[in-house]
mmCIF file of C-alpha atoms in Angstrom:
data_model
loop_
_atom_site.group_PDB
_atom_site.id
_atom_site.type_symbol
_atom_site.label_atom_id
_atom_site.label_comp_id
_atom_site.label_asym_id
_atom_site.label_seq_id
_atom_site.Cartn_x
_atom_site.Cartn_y
_atom_site.Cartn_z
ATOM 1 C CA MET A 1 0.000 0.000 0.000
ATOM 2 C CA PRO A 2 1.737 3.208 -1.113
ATOM 3 C CA THR A 3 2.031 5.852 1.583
ATOM 4 C CA ASP A 4 3.274 8.784 -0.502
ATOM 5 C CA GLY A 5 -0.134 10.357 -1.162
ATOM 6 C CA THR A 6 -2.103 13.215 0.342
ATOM 7 C CA PRO A 7 -5.791 14.220 0.092
ATOM 8 C CA PHE A 8 -4.744 16.629 -2.660
ATOM 9 C CA ARG A 9 -2.320 14.411 -4.583
ATOM 10 C CA PRO A 10 -3.023 10.687 -4.160
ATOM 11 C CA SER A 11 -0.088 8.366 -4.720
ATOM 12 C CA PRO A 12 0.748 8.157 -8.451
ATOM 13 C CA GLN A 13 0.909 4.388 -7.934
ATOM 14 C CA PHE A 14 -2.895 4.248 -8.082
ATOM 15 C CA ALA A 15 -3.007 5.848 -11.536
ATOM 16 C CA GLN A 16 -0.292 3.466 -12.756
ATOM 17 C CA TRP A 17 -2.216 0.452 -11.494
ATOM 18 C CA ARG A 18 -5.475 1.701 -13.028
ATOM 19 C CA ALA A 19 -3.781 2.228 -16.405
ATOM 20 C CA GLU A 20 -2.807 -1.447 -16.417
ATOM 21 C CA ALA A 21 -6.089 -2.931 -15.138
ATOM 22 C CA PRO A 22 -9.105 -1.865 -13.039
ATOM 23 C CA ALA A 23 -7.880 -4.051 -10.153
ATOM 24 C CA THR A 24 -4.398 -5.007 -8.993
ATOM 25 C CA ARG A 25 -3.137 -7.924 -6.942
ATOM 26 C CA ILE A 26 -1.556 -6.717 -3.726
ATOM 27 C CA THR A 27 -0.232 -8.458 -0.628
ATOM 28 C CA ALA A 28 -1.559 -7.145 2.665
ATOM 29 C CA GLU A 29 0.729 -6.628 5.627
ATOM 30 C CA ASP A 30 -0.595 -9.845 7.195
ATOM 31 C CA GLY A 31 0.304 -11.835 4.077
ATOM 32 C CA ASN A 32 -3.188 -12.044 2.601
ATOM 33 C CA ILE A 33 -3.173 -11.640 -1.181
ATOM 34 C CA GLY A 34 -6.184 -9.850 -2.618
ATOM 35 C CA TRP A 35 -7.451 -7.332 -5.136
ATOM 36 C CA PHE A 36 -7.159 -3.553 -4.889
ATOM 37 C CA VAL A 37 -9.787 -1.930 -7.125
ATOM 38 C CA THR A 38 -8.842 1.408 -8.707
ATOM 39 C CA GLY A 39 -11.161 1.587 -11.764
ATOM 40 C CA TYR A 40 -14.409 3.513 -11.387
ATOM 41 C CA GLU A 41 -16.734 1.138 -13.242
ATOM 42 C CA LEU A 42 -15.375 -1.982 -11.539
ATOM 43 C CA ALA A 43 -15.585 -0.241 -8.159
ATOM 44 C CA ARG A 44 -19.293 0.499 -8.705
ATOM 45 C CA GLN A 45 -19.947 -3.111 -9.661
ATOM 46 C CA VAL A 46 -18.114 -4.598 -6.691
ATOM 47 C CA LEU A 47 -19.861 -2.250 -4.252
ATOM 48 C CA VAL A 48 -23.316 -3.486 -5.287
ATOM 49 C CA ASP A 49 -22.587 -7.157 -6.044
ATOM 50 C CA THR A 50 -23.772 -9.464 -3.247
ATOM 51 C CA ARG A 51 -21.109 -11.994 -4.216
ATOM 52 C CA PHE A 52 -18.657 -9.728 -2.417
ATOM 53 C CA SER A 53 -19.366 -10.240 1.282
ATOM 54 C CA MET A 54 -18.686 -7.756 4.077
ATOM 55 C CA SER A 55 -17.859 -10.572 6.505
ATOM 56 C CA ASP A 56 -14.406 -12.029 7.191
ATOM 57 C CA ARG A 57 -12.780 -8.618 7.549
ATOM 58 C CA ARG A 58 -9.176 -8.442 6.279
ATOM 59 C CA THR A 59 -7.678 -4.993 5.767
ATOM 60 C CA PRO A 60 -4.681 -4.270 3.532
ATOM 61 C CA LEU A 61 -2.913 -2.834 6.575
ATOM 62 C CA GLY A 62 -3.262 -6.166 8.316
ATOM 63 C CA PRO A 63 -4.787 -6.725 11.771
ATOM 64 C CA THR A 64 -4.461 -3.695 13.997
ATOM 65 C CA GLN A 65 -4.424 -3.874 17.771
ATOM 66 C CA LEU A 66 -6.426 -0.810 18.740
ATOM 67 C CA PRO A 67 -6.572 0.414 22.348
ATOM 68 C CA MET A 68 -9.630 -0.767 24.236
ATOM 69 C CA GLY A 69 -9.920 1.648 27.140
ATOM 70 C CA LYS A 70 -12.663 0.110 29.255
ATOM 71 C CA PRO A 71 -12.792 -3.688 28.958
ATOM 72 C CA ILE A 72 -15.319 -5.192 26.548
ATOM 73 C CA ASP A 73 -17.154 -8.113 28.130
ATOM 74 C CA ALA A 74 -18.707 -10.964 26.154
ATOM 75 C CA GLU A 75 -22.098 -9.238 25.963
ATOM 76 C CA LYS A 76 -20.688 -6.036 24.494
ATOM 77 C CA GLY A 77 -18.424 -7.984 22.166
ATOM 78 C CA HIS A 78 -21.452 -9.867 20.889
ATOM 79 C CA ALA A 79 -23.277 -6.565 20.334
ATOM 80 C CA LEU A 80 -20.422 -5.240 18.199
ATOM 81 C CA MET A 81 -20.715 -8.334 16.007
ATOM 82 C CA VAL A 82 -24.473 -8.552 15.525
ATOM 83 C CA GLY A 83 -25.141 -4.811 15.210
ATOM 84 C CA ASN A 84 -22.144 -3.717 13.169
ATOM 85 C CA VAL A 85 -23.654 -2.898 9.761
ATOM 86 C CA LEU A 86 -20.139 -2.337 8.414
ATOM 87 C CA GLY A 87 -19.537 -6.080 8.611
ATOM 88 C CA LEU A 88 -22.955 -7.539 7.800
ATOM 89 C CA ASP A 89 -24.628 -8.694 4.589
ATOM 90 C CA PRO A 90 -28.328 -8.586 3.687
ATOM 91 C CA PRO A 91 -30.818 -9.519 5.015
ATOM 92 C CA GLN A 92 -29.338 -8.879 8.494
ATOM 93 C CA HIS A 93 -27.729 -5.664 7.300
ATOM 94 C CA THR A 94 -30.976 -4.464 5.709
ATOM 95 C CA ARG A 95 -33.050 -5.054 8.833
ATOM 96 C CA ILE A 96 -30.644 -3.315 11.193
ATOM 97 C CA ARG A 97 -29.877 -0.385 8.880
ATOM 98 C CA ARG A 98 -33.605 0.222 8.308
ATOM 99 C CA ALA A 99 -34.044 0.937 12.019
ATOM 100 C CA ALA A 100 -31.405 3.680 11.899
ATOM 101 C CA VAL A 101 -31.895 5.582 8.644
ATOM 102 C CA GLY A 102 -35.042 7.619 9.350
ATOM 103 C CA ARG A 103 -33.283 10.677 10.807
ATOM 104 C CA PHE A 104 -30.716 10.756 7.991
ATOM 105 C CA SER A 105 -33.122 11.291 5.086
ATOM 106 C CA VAL A 106 -32.925 14.468 2.994
ATOM 107 C CA ARG A 107 -36.109 15.810 4.561
ATOM 108 C CA ALA A 108 -35.117 14.965 8.133
ATOM 109 C CA VAL A 109 -31.654 16.473 7.796
ATOM 110 C CA ARG A 110 -33.017 19.670 6.284
ATOM 111 C CA GLY A 111 -35.129 20.012 9.397
ATOM 112 C CA GLN A 112 -31.902 20.293 11.405
ATOM 113 C CA ARG A 113 -30.381 23.074 9.284
ATOM 114 C CA THR A 114 -31.518 25.941 11.486
ATOM 115 C CA ALA A 115 -29.996 24.497 14.651
ATOM 116 C CA ILE A 116 -26.797 23.516 12.872
ATOM 117 C CA GLY A 117 -26.516 26.955 11.248
ATOM 118 C CA GLU A 118 -26.993 28.716 14.572
ATOM 119 C CA PHE A 119 -24.245 26.612 16.140
ATOM 120 C CA ILE A 120 -21.882 27.401 13.257
ATOM 121 C CA GLU A 121 -22.513 31.121 13.737
ATOM 122 C CA ARG A 122 -21.817 30.883 17.476
ATOM 123 C CA ARG A 123 -18.611 28.995 16.808
ATOM 124 C CA LEU A 124 -17.496 31.627 14.284
ATOM 125 C CA ASP A 125 -18.275 34.355 16.826
ATOM 126 C CA GLU A 126 -15.923 32.640 19.276
ATOM 127 C CA ILE A 127 -13.196 32.151 16.670
ATOM 128 C CA LEU A 128 -13.351 35.792 15.604
ATOM 129 C CA ALA A 129 -13.253 36.964 19.193
ATOM 130 C CA ALA A 130 -10.180 34.844 19.927
ATOM 131 C CA GLY A 131 -8.441 35.600 16.586
ATOM 132 C CA PRO A 132 -6.750 36.594 14.390
ATOM 133 C CA THR A 133 -5.481 33.007 14.115
ATOM 134 C CA ALA A 134 -7.175 29.629 14.375
ATOM 135 C CA ASP A 135 -6.934 25.966 13.512
ATOM 136 C CA LEU A 136 -9.897 25.442 11.220
ATOM 137 C CA PHE A 137 -9.864 21.723 11.930
ATOM 138 C CA GLY A 138 -9.706 21.631 15.713
ATOM 139 C CA ASP A 139 -11.367 24.977 16.429
ATOM 140 C CA PHE A 140 -14.128 24.815 13.825
ATOM 141 C CA ALA A 141 -14.607 21.599 11.851
ATOM 142 C CA VAL A 142 -14.530 19.209 14.813
ATOM 143 C CA PRO A 143 -16.966 21.148 17.060
ATOM 144 C CA VAL A 144 -19.393 21.652 14.152
ATOM 145 C CA SER A 145 -19.324 17.975 13.234
ATOM 146 C CA VAL A 146 -19.705 16.855 16.853
ATOM 147 C CA PHE A 147 -22.698 19.154 17.354
ATOM 148 C CA ALA A 148 -24.431 17.913 14.207
ATOM 149 C CA HIS A 149 -23.953 14.277 15.184
ATOM 150 C CA CYS A 150 -25.131 14.793 18.755
ATOM 151 C CA ARG A 151 -28.190 16.601 17.418
ATOM 152 C CA VAL A 152 -29.233 13.924 14.926
ATOM 153 C CA LEU A 153 -28.304 10.932 17.074
ATOM 154 C CA GLY A 154 -29.968 12.336 20.188
ATOM 155 C CA ILE A 155 -26.966 12.467 22.522
ATOM 156 C CA PRO A 156 -28.239 14.230 25.679
ATOM 157 C CA ASP A 157 -26.713 17.674 26.265
ATOM 158 C CA ALA A 158 -25.270 16.449 29.550
ATOM 159 C CA LYS A 159 -23.320 13.766 27.644
ATOM 160 C CA ALA A 160 -22.134 15.918 24.716
ATOM 161 C CA GLU A 161 -18.779 16.805 26.281
ATOM 162 C CA GLU A 162 -18.097 13.157 27.095
ATOM 163 C CA PHE A 163 -19.101 12.184 23.553
ATOM 164 C CA ALA A 164 -16.557 14.626 22.141
ATOM 165 C CA ALA A 165 -13.824 13.364 24.481
ATOM 166 C CA ILE A 166 -14.389 9.756 23.391
ATOM 167 C CA PHE A 167 -15.267 10.075 19.713
ATOM 168 C CA ALA A 168 -13.632 13.359 18.593
ATOM 169 C CA THR A 169 -10.108 12.155 19.191
ATOM 170 C CA GLU A 170 -7.273 10.723 17.127
ATOM 171 C CA GLU A 171 -7.093 7.594 19.294
ATOM 172 C CA LEU A 172 -10.455 5.857 19.468
ATOM 173 C CA ARG A 173 -10.832 3.312 22.268
ATOM 174 C CA PHE A 174 -13.416 0.674 21.427
ATOM 175 C CA GLY A 175 -14.162 -0.202 25.041
ATOM 176 C CA ASP A 176 -14.914 3.420 25.902
ATOM 177 C CA MET A 177 -17.041 3.797 22.765
ATOM 178 C CA VAL A 178 -19.321 0.845 23.433
ATOM 179 C CA ALA A 179 -19.599 1.683 27.147
ATOM 180 C CA PHE A 180 -20.680 5.232 26.260
ATOM 181 C CA ALA A 181 -23.251 3.944 23.760
ATOM 182 C CA ALA A 182 -24.668 1.612 26.414
ATOM 183 C CA ASP A 183 -24.969 4.517 28.884
ATOM 184 C CA VAL A 184 -26.796 6.682 26.333
ATOM 185 C CA LEU A 185 -29.220 3.883 25.451
ATOM 186 C CA ASP A 186 -30.022 3.457 29.156
ATOM 187 C CA LEU A 187 -30.583 7.196 29.609
ATOM 188 C CA LYS A 188 -32.757 7.553 26.541
ATOM 189 C CA ALA A 189 -34.921 4.542 27.392
ATOM 190 C CA THR A 190 -36.910 6.671 29.818
ATOM 191 C CA ASP A 191 -36.747 9.888 27.807
ATOM 192 C CA LEU A 192 -37.511 9.086 24.171
ATOM 193 C CA GLY A 193 -37.363 11.932 21.680
ATOM 194 C CA GLU A 194 -37.355 12.572 17.956
ATOM 195 C CA ASP A 195 -33.865 11.299 17.215
ATOM 196 C CA THR A 196 -31.956 8.255 16.006
ATOM 197 C CA ILE A 197 -31.245 6.652 19.389
ATOM 198 C CA SER A 198 -34.929 6.929 20.310
ATOM 199 C CA ASP A 199 -35.853 5.331 16.988
ATOM 200 C CA LEU A 200 -33.560 2.409 17.757
ATOM 201 C CA LEU A 201 -35.180 1.982 21.173
ATOM 202 C CA ARG A 202 -38.643 1.973 19.573
ATOM 203 C CA SER A 203 -37.573 -0.558 16.942
ATOM 204 C CA GLU A 204 -37.848 -4.342 17.019
ATOM 205 C CA LEU A 205 -34.086 -4.767 17.155
ATOM 206 C CA THR A 206 -32.672 -6.849 19.995
ATOM 207 C CA GLY A 207 -30.736 -5.176 22.796
ATOM 208 C CA PRO A 208 -27.350 -6.287 21.421
ATOM 209 C CA GLU A 209 -28.295 -5.128 17.917
ATOM 210 C CA ARG A 210 -29.260 -1.707 19.254
ATOM 211 C CA LEU A 211 -26.009 -1.378 21.149
ATOM 212 C CA GLY A 212 -23.961 -2.474 18.154
ATOM 213 C CA ILE A 213 -25.551 -0.110 15.634
ATOM 214 C CA ALA A 214 -25.563 2.769 18.148
ATOM 215 C CA THR A 215 -21.824 2.354 18.686
ATOM 216 C CA VAL A 216 -21.190 2.265 14.942
ATOM 217 C CA LEU A 217 -23.301 5.374 14.311
ATOM 218 C CA MET A 218 -21.520 7.310 17.042
ATOM 219 C CA GLY A 219 -18.119 6.336 15.711
ATOM 220 C CA SER A 220 -18.831 6.806 11.995
ATOM 221 C CA GLY A 221 -18.992 9.958 9.925
ATOM 222 C CA ARG A 222 -18.082 12.477 12.609
ATOM 223 C CA ASP A 223 -14.396 12.298 11.695
ATOM 224 C CA ALA A 224 -15.188 12.267 7.963
ATOM 225 C CA ILE A 225 -17.224 15.483 8.085
ATOM 226 C CA ALA A 226 -14.570 17.266 10.134
ATOM 227 C CA TYR A 227 -11.851 15.969 7.818
ATOM 228 C CA MET A 228 -13.769 17.171 4.777
ATOM 229 C CA ILE A 229 -14.418 20.703 6.072
ATOM 230 C CA GLY A 230 -10.761 21.207 6.952
ATOM 231 C CA THR A 231 -9.437 19.662 3.751
ATOM 232 C CA ILE A 232 -11.814 21.620 1.508
ATOM 233 C CA MET A 233 -10.670 24.876 3.052
ATOM 234 C CA VAL A 234 -7.038 24.009 2.370
ATOM 235 C CA SER A 235 -7.859 23.532 -1.317
ATOM 236 C CA LEU A 236 -9.899 26.727 -1.533
ATOM 237 C CA LEU A 237 -7.337 28.849 0.285
ATOM 238 C CA SER A 238 -4.640 27.426 -2.001
ATOM 239 C CA ASP A 239 -6.550 28.236 -5.200
ATOM 240 C CA THR A 240 -7.549 31.870 -5.566
ATOM 241 C CA GLY A 241 -9.667 31.228 -8.645
ATOM 242 C CA GLN A 242 -11.821 28.544 -7.048
ATOM 243 C CA LEU A 243 -12.132 30.547 -3.844
ATOM 244 C CA GLU A 244 -13.249 33.695 -5.630
ATOM 245 C CA THR A 245 -15.816 31.765 -7.668
ATOM 246 C CA LEU A 246 -17.545 30.673 -4.468
ATOM 247 C CA ARG A 247 -17.187 34.065 -2.823
ATOM 248 C CA ARG A 248 -18.907 35.685 -5.820
ATOM 249 C CA GLU A 249 -21.503 32.956 -6.137
ATOM 250 C CA PRO A 250 -22.102 31.368 -2.718
ATOM 251 C CA GLU A 251 -25.219 29.707 -4.107
ATOM 252 C CA ARG A 252 -22.823 27.339 -5.899
ATOM 253 C CA VAL A 253 -21.565 25.819 -2.659
ATOM 254 C CA PRO A 254 -24.219 23.070 -2.211
ATOM 255 C CA ALA A 255 -23.601 21.747 -5.723
ATOM 256 C CA ALA A 256 -19.836 22.143 -5.281
ATOM 257 C CA VAL A 257 -19.980 19.763 -2.308
ATOM 258 C CA GLU A 258 -20.044 16.891 -4.802
ATOM 259 C CA GLU A 259 -16.730 18.047 -6.267
ATOM 260 C CA PHE A 260 -15.383 18.686 -2.775
ATOM 261 C CA VAL A 261 -15.951 15.095 -1.710
ATOM 262 C CA ARG A 262 -14.969 13.567 -5.083
ATOM 263 C CA PHE A 263 -11.614 15.290 -5.117
ATOM 264 C CA HIS A 264 -10.908 14.856 -1.407
ATOM 265 C CA ALA A 265 -12.290 11.342 -0.866
ATOM 266 C CA MET A 266 -11.028 10.084 2.486
ATOM 267 C CA PHE A 267 -11.049 6.311 1.995
ATOM 268 C CA VAL A 268 -7.964 5.027 0.232
ATOM 269 C CA SER A 269 -9.721 1.703 0.801
ATOM 270 C CA THR A 270 -13.305 1.085 1.829
ATOM 271 C CA HIS A 271 -14.226 -1.570 4.356
ATOM 272 C CA PRO A 272 -12.957 -4.876 2.974
ATOM 273 C CA ARG A 273 -15.028 -7.440 1.166
ATOM 274 C CA THR A 274 -14.461 -11.161 0.642
ATOM 275 C CA VAL A 275 -15.356 -13.018 -2.540
ATOM 276 C CA ALA A 276 -18.204 -15.403 -1.660
ATOM 277 C CA GLU A 277 -18.091 -17.292 -4.975
ATOM 278 C CA ASP A 278 -15.970 -17.185 -8.115
ATOM 279 C CA VAL A 279 -16.922 -14.214 -10.295
ATOM 280 C CA THR A 280 -15.461 -12.390 -13.303
ATOM 281 C CA LEU A 281 -16.026 -8.646 -13.716
ATOM 282 C CA GLU A 282 -14.338 -6.252 -16.142
ATOM 283 C CA GLY A 283 -11.905 -9.002 -17.131
ATOM 284 C CA ILE A 284 -10.800 -9.673 -13.545
ATOM 285 C CA ASP A 285 -11.214 -13.206 -12.176
ATOM 286 C CA PHE A 286 -12.080 -12.977 -8.499
ATOM 287 C CA ARG A 287 -11.784 -16.290 -6.653
ATOM 288 C CA LYS A 288 -13.783 -17.423 -3.630
ATOM 289 C CA GLY A 289 -12.151 -16.409 -0.366
ATOM 290 C CA GLU A 290 -10.017 -13.594 -1.756
ATOM 291 C CA PRO A 291 -10.161 -10.203 -0.019
ATOM 292 C CA VAL A 292 -11.145 -7.215 -2.164
ATOM 293 C CA TRP A 293 -10.434 -3.594 -1.289
ATOM 294 C CA VAL A 294 -12.168 -0.838 -3.247
ATOM 295 C CA SER A 295 -10.350 2.502 -3.392
ATOM 296 C CA THR A 296 -12.793 5.393 -3.608
ATOM 297 C CA VAL A 297 -9.805 7.746 -3.776
ATOM 298 C CA ALA A 298 -8.542 6.017 -6.923
ATOM 299 C CA ALA A 299 -11.969 5.445 -8.496
ATOM 300 C CA ASN A 300 -12.868 9.117 -8.099
ATOM 301 C CA ARG A 301 -9.733 10.038 -10.064
ATOM 302 C CA ASP A 302 -10.581 7.749 -13.011
ATOM 303 C CA GLY A 303 -10.384 9.853 -16.180
ATOM 304 C CA GLU A 304 -12.821 7.525 -17.952
ATOM 305 C CA ARG A 305 -15.537 8.846 -15.632
ATOM 306 C CA PHE A 306 -14.280 12.318 -14.663
ATOM 307 C CA PRO A 307 -12.369 14.248 -17.357
ATOM 308 C CA ASP A 308 -9.207 15.931 -16.092
ATOM 309 C CA PRO A 309 -9.789 14.146 -12.764
ATOM 310 C CA ASP A 310 -6.802 15.589 -10.910
ATOM 311 C CA THR A 311 -8.088 19.151 -11.316
ATOM 312 C CA PHE A 312 -10.161 20.618 -8.493
ATOM 313 C CA ASP A 313 -13.060 22.449 -10.168
ATOM 314 C CA VAL A 314 -15.970 23.744 -8.098
ATOM 315 C CA THR A 315 -18.053 24.152 -11.271
ATOM 316 C CA ARG A 316 -17.698 20.481 -12.241
ATOM 317 C CA GLU A 317 -20.755 18.201 -12.430
ATOM 318 C CA ALA A 318 -19.366 15.581 -10.057
ATOM 319 C CA SER A 319 -22.448 13.517 -9.234
ATOM 320 C CA GLY A 320 -21.836 9.789 -9.368
ATOM 321 C CA HIS A 321 -18.638 9.956 -7.316
ATOM 322 C CA LEU A 322 -18.028 7.154 -4.840
ATOM 323 C CA ALA A 323 -16.884 9.211 -1.852
ATOM 324 C CA PHE A 324 -19.962 8.101 0.119
ATOM 325 C CA GLY A 325 -19.753 4.544 -1.171
ATOM 326 C CA HIS A 326 -22.402 2.956 -3.357
ATOM 327 C CA GLY A 327 -25.193 0.415 -3.023
ATOM 328 C CA VAL A 328 -26.706 -0.916 0.183
ATOM 329 C CA HIS A 329 -23.583 -0.080 2.182
ATOM 330 C CA ALA A 330 -23.450 3.558 1.082
ATOM 331 C CA CYS A 331 -22.895 6.001 3.932
ATOM 332 C CA ILE A 332 -25.991 6.359 6.131
ATOM 333 C CA GLY A 333 -25.084 9.945 6.983
ATOM 334 C CA GLN A 334 -24.282 11.275 3.518
ATOM 335 C CA GLN A 335 -27.214 13.717 3.457
ATOM 336 C CA LEU A 336 -26.188 15.063 6.846
ATOM 337 C CA ALA A 337 -22.632 15.429 5.550
ATOM 338 C CA ARG A 338 -23.797 17.401 2.515
ATOM 339 C CA VAL A 339 -25.824 19.843 4.604
ATOM 340 C CA VAL A 340 -23.170 20.375 7.293
ATOM 341 C CA ILE A 341 -20.298 20.782 4.826
ATOM 342 C CA ALA A 342 -22.208 23.228 2.618
ATOM 343 C CA ASP A 343 -23.398 25.342 5.531
ATOM 344 C CA ALA A 344 -20.002 25.371 7.233
ATOM 345 C CA ILE A 345 -18.127 26.427 4.086
ATOM 346 C CA THR A 346 -20.726 29.047 3.090
ATOM 347 C CA ARG A 347 -20.781 30.721 6.504
ATOM 348 C CA LEU A 348 -17.023 30.520 6.948
ATOM 349 C CA LEU A 349 -16.359 32.271 3.631
ATOM 350 C CA ALA A 350 -18.970 34.943 4.413
ATOM 351 C CA ARG A 351 -17.716 35.707 7.913
ATOM 352 C CA LEU A 352 -13.974 35.630 7.134
ATOM 353 C CA PRO A 353 -13.426 37.241 3.716
ATOM 354 C CA ALA A 354 -9.747 37.981 4.482
ATOM 355 C CA LEU A 355 -8.902 34.421 5.523
ATOM 356 C CA ARG A 356 -5.397 33.196 4.598
ATOM 357 C CA LEU A 357 -3.763 29.787 4.931
ATOM 358 C CA VAL A 358 -0.666 29.685 7.119
ATOM 359 C CA GLU A 359 0.051 25.966 7.293
ATOM 360 C CA ALA A 360 -1.741 22.657 6.662
ATOM 361 C CA GLU A 361 -0.395 19.339 7.905
ATOM 362 C CA GLN A 362 -2.218 17.441 5.155
ATOM 363 C CA LEU A 363 -0.135 19.016 2.400
ATOM 364 C CA ALA A 364 2.550 16.452 3.227
ATOM 365 C CA PRO A 365 1.996 12.674 3.494
ATOM 366 C CA MET A 366 0.728 11.606 6.906
ATOM 367 C CA ALA A 367 0.212 8.236 8.533
ATOM 368 C CA PHE A 368 -3.069 6.574 7.619
ATOM 369 C CA ALA A 369 -5.895 7.043 10.109
ATOM 370 C CA GLY A 370 -7.434 4.091 11.923
ATOM 371 C CA ASP A 371 -7.360 0.435 10.954
ATOM 372 C CA LEU A 372 -8.260 1.193 7.322
ATOM 373 C CA PRO A 373 -6.007 3.115 4.939
ATOM 374 C CA THR A 374 -7.791 6.459 5.116
ATOM 375 C CA TYR A 375 -6.330 9.929 4.929
ATOM 376 C CA ALA A 376 -5.866 11.482 8.350
ATOM 377 C CA PRO A 377 -7.160 14.941 9.224
ATOM 378 C CA GLY A 378 -4.591 17.520 10.144
ATOM 379 C CA ALA A 379 -4.355 20.990 11.613
ATOM 380 C CA VAL A 380 -5.335 23.806 9.231
ATOM 381 C CA ARG A 381 -3.770 26.973 10.610
ATOM 382 C CA VAL A 382 -5.167 30.214 9.251
ATOM 383 C CA THR A 383 -5.040 33.928 9.919
ATOM 384 C CA TRP A 384 -6.978 37.006 8.827
ATOM 385 C CA ASP A 385 -6.325 40.714 8.691
ATOM 386 C CA GLN A 386 -9.358 41.991 10.505
ATOM 387 C CA ARG A 387 -12.457 40.981 12.392
ATOM 388 C CA PRO A 388 -15.322 41.813 10.074
ATOM 389 C CA GLU A 389 -18.622 42.763 11.629
ATOM 390 C CA ARG A 390 -21.504 40.351 11.196
ATOM 391 C CA GLY A 391 -23.771 41.527 8.433
#
């Protein structure tokens, strides 16, 4: 797995592999030999084909011993297996996911825009008051993402700070995560509301299934939204033409989100799949038992689908990208991500017209984040000349 890429310039190895074939044989760090998919069309097919199972997880980075924090007993361990939609196939996956998706629909997420927008404005007030420097990732993107997730999931206000301490951190501890999810489920059981956790408690899922999916939902997406906001701003502040286009025409921002996430896709490899039966796609012979890793980063830079793919263009029609996955395992929170990213970028550009980039850690290769090869977020240090009045 090449490690010389960044969110702005993926490793050239991916383009070389894709030029030779839409999938390449690679050896994982644990010795497993599998397929790394870089072609857009093959990636779409693999992501929807049920002959590629989400079970038997084998990542190209090999098994990773992640810190546990609080111990995970047999009951909680069972919950993480039966409720983890990231490792389940239909029909179990379908049944469990159905109980969680209601608050992530386009309509439901739009109903949260006012509250999210008000929080963004308060956060910008605080940044301006403390200025004239800030880290757009830690000071802005992370708090905004945490607030949005707490709001939609239904994390009680009294638990929001603890949620941030456990989930908004570079070092996730699985034991702490599942223990927190169990505490929230217990609290919400006697105080149901109009939120995702309450929906899970009203559902027909078993207790372990609820705990498993709740833990996954709390741990998923929050880092991706924060990563995306910070990374997008690095690109915009590094490209005067693109930045000025959006300053002149802020109404373009919601549509530009598709190009934002295409160009800055986070997952060098999606969650691994295993071939359940022999299958041939796009000239590649996949054999039963082989691991398959789909690279959304590489697929989104396929020139057969996106002309001039390595150019960041906020006016591009970028729909059809795979940054949120594809098929039944596509990101549950993608509509929330679109709304939060668009609102955060729009308000940030309006409130800080003199914003300048000082330094961004992501401009140089960084260690992959987590147990999958995904680009890590980094500090985005900025400054501005003045503190404009709110208008």
